[in-house]
Short mmCIF file of C-alpha atoms in Angstrom, two decimals:
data_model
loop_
_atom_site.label_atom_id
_atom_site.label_comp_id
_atom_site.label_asym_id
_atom_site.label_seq_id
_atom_site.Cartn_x
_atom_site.Cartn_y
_atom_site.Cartn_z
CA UNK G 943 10.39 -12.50 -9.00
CA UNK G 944 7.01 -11.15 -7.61
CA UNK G 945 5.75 -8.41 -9.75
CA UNK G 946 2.82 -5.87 -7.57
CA UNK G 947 0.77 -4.29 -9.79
CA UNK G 948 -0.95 -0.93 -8.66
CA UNK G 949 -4.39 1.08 -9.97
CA UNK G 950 -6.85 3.42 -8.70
CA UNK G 951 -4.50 7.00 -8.43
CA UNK G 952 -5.42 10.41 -9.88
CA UNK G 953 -6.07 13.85 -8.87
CA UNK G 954 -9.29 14.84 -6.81
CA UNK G 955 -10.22 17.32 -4.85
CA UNK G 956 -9.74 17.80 -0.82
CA UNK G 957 -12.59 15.89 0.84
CA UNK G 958 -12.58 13.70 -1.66
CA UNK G 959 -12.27 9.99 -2.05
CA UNK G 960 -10.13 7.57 -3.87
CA UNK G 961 -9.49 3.42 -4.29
CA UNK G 962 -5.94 2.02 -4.59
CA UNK G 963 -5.76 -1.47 -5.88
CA UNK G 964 -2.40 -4.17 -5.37
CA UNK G 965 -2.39 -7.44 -7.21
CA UNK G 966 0.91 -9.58 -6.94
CA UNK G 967 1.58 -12.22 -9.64
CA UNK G 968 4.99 -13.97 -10.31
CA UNK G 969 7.16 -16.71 -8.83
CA UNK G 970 5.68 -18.25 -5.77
CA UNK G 971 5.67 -16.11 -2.48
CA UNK G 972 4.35 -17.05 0.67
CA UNK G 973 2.54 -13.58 1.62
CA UNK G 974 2.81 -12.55 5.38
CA UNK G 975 1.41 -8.97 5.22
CA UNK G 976 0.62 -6.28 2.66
CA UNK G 977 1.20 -2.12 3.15
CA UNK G 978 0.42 0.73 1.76
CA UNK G 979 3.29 3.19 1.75
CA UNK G 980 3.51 7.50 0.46
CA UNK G 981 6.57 8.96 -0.30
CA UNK G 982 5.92 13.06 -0.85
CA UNK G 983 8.24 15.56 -2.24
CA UNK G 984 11.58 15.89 -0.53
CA UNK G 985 10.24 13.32 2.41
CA UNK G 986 10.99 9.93 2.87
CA UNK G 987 8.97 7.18 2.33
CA UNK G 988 6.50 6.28 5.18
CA UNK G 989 3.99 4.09 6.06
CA UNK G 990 0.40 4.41 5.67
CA UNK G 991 -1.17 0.86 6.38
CA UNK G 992 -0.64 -2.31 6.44
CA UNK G 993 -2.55 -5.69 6.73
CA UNK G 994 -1.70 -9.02 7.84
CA UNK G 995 -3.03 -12.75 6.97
CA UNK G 996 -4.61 -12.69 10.86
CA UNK G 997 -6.81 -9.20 9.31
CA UNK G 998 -5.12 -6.95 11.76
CA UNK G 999 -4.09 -3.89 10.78
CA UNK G 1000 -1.99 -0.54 11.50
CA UNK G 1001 -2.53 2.91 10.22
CA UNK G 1002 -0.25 5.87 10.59
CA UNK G 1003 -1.61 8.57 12.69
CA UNK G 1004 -2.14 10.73 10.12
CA UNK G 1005 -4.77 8.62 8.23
CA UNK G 1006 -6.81 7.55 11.06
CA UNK G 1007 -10.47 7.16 10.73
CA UNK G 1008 -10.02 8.19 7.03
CA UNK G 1009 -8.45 5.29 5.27
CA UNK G 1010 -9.46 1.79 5.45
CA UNK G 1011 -6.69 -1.19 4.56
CA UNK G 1012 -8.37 -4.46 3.21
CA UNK G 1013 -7.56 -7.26 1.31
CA UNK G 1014 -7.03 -10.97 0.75
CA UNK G 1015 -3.10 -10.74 1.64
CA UNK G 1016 -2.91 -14.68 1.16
CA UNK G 1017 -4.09 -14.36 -2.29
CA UNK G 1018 -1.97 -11.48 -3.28
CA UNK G 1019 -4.51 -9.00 -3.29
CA UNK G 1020 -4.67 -5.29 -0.68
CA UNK G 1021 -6.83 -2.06 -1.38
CA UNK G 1022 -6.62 1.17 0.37
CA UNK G 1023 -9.97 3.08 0.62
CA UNK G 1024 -9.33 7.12 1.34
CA UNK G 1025 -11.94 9.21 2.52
CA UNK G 1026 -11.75 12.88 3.02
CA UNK G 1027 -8.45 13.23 1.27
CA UNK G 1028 -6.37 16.15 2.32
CA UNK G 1029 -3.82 18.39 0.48
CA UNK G 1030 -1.32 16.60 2.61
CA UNK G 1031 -1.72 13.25 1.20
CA UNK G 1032 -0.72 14.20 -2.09
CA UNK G 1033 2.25 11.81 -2.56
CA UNK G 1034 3.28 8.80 -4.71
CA UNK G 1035 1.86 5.82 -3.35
CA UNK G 1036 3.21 2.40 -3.63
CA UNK G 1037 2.14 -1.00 -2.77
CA UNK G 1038 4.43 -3.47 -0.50
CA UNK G 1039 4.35 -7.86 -0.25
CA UNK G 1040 6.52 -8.94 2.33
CA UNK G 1041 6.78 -12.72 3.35
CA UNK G 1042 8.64 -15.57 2.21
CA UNK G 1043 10.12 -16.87 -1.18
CA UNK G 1044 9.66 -20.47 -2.00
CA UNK G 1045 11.73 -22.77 -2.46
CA UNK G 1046 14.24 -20.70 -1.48
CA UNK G 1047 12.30 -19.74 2.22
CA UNK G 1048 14.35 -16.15 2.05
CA UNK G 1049 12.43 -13.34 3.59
CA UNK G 1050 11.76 -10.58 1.25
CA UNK G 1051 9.75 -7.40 0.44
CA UNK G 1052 8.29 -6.67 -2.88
CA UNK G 1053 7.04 -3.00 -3.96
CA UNK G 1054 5.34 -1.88 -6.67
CA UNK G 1055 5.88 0.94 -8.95
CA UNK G 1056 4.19 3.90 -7.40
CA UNK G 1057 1.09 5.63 -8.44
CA UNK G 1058 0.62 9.37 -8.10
CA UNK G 1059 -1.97 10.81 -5.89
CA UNK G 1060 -2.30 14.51 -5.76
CA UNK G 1061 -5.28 15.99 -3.83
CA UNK G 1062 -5.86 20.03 -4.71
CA UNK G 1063 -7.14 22.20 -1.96
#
């Protein structure tokens, strides 16, 4: 099992800024890409960003020119840097791993447990 640890949510106000933190740690995993991912009230969860081993990276729409996804994704390690937060991206965040187990070579996707981020207008 591959065990994603997240840090780094809170409350702050709109305009604000915040740093979300992923560390994986378990059995071994080979690591193709690491995401970011929200889930709000009464919405499904969506995608925020997400970074592969190559460095390149994709951001929902939404966050665009205010977040910023880095990380060493072969180490087991992803941050997500948000700048002028809105009252919209109050949501649960959660960290994702997705790559390959070992020995087994099954493809899976790991999540952590969610951290709450709730920006006040």
């Amino acid at each position: 099992q591959v065990q994603l640890v997240e840090s780094g949510g809170g409350l702050v106000q709109a305009g604000g800024s915040l740093r979300l933190s992923c560390t994986a740690s378990g059995s071994p995993f080979s690591i193709n890409n690491m995401g970011w991912y929200r889930q709000a009230s009464g919405h499904q969860r969506e995608l925020v960003a997400r970074i592969s081993n190559g460095g390149s990276t994709d951001y929902a729409d939404s966050v665009k020119g205010r977040f910023t996804i880095s990380g060493r994704t072969a180490q087991g390690t992803v941050y997500l840097q948000m700048d002028s937060l809105k009252p919209e991206d109050t949501a649960v965040y959660y960290c994702s791993a997705h790559g390959i187990t070992i020995p087994t070579m099954r493809q899976m996707t790991y999540w952590g447990q969610g951290t709450q981020i709730t920006v006040s207008s």
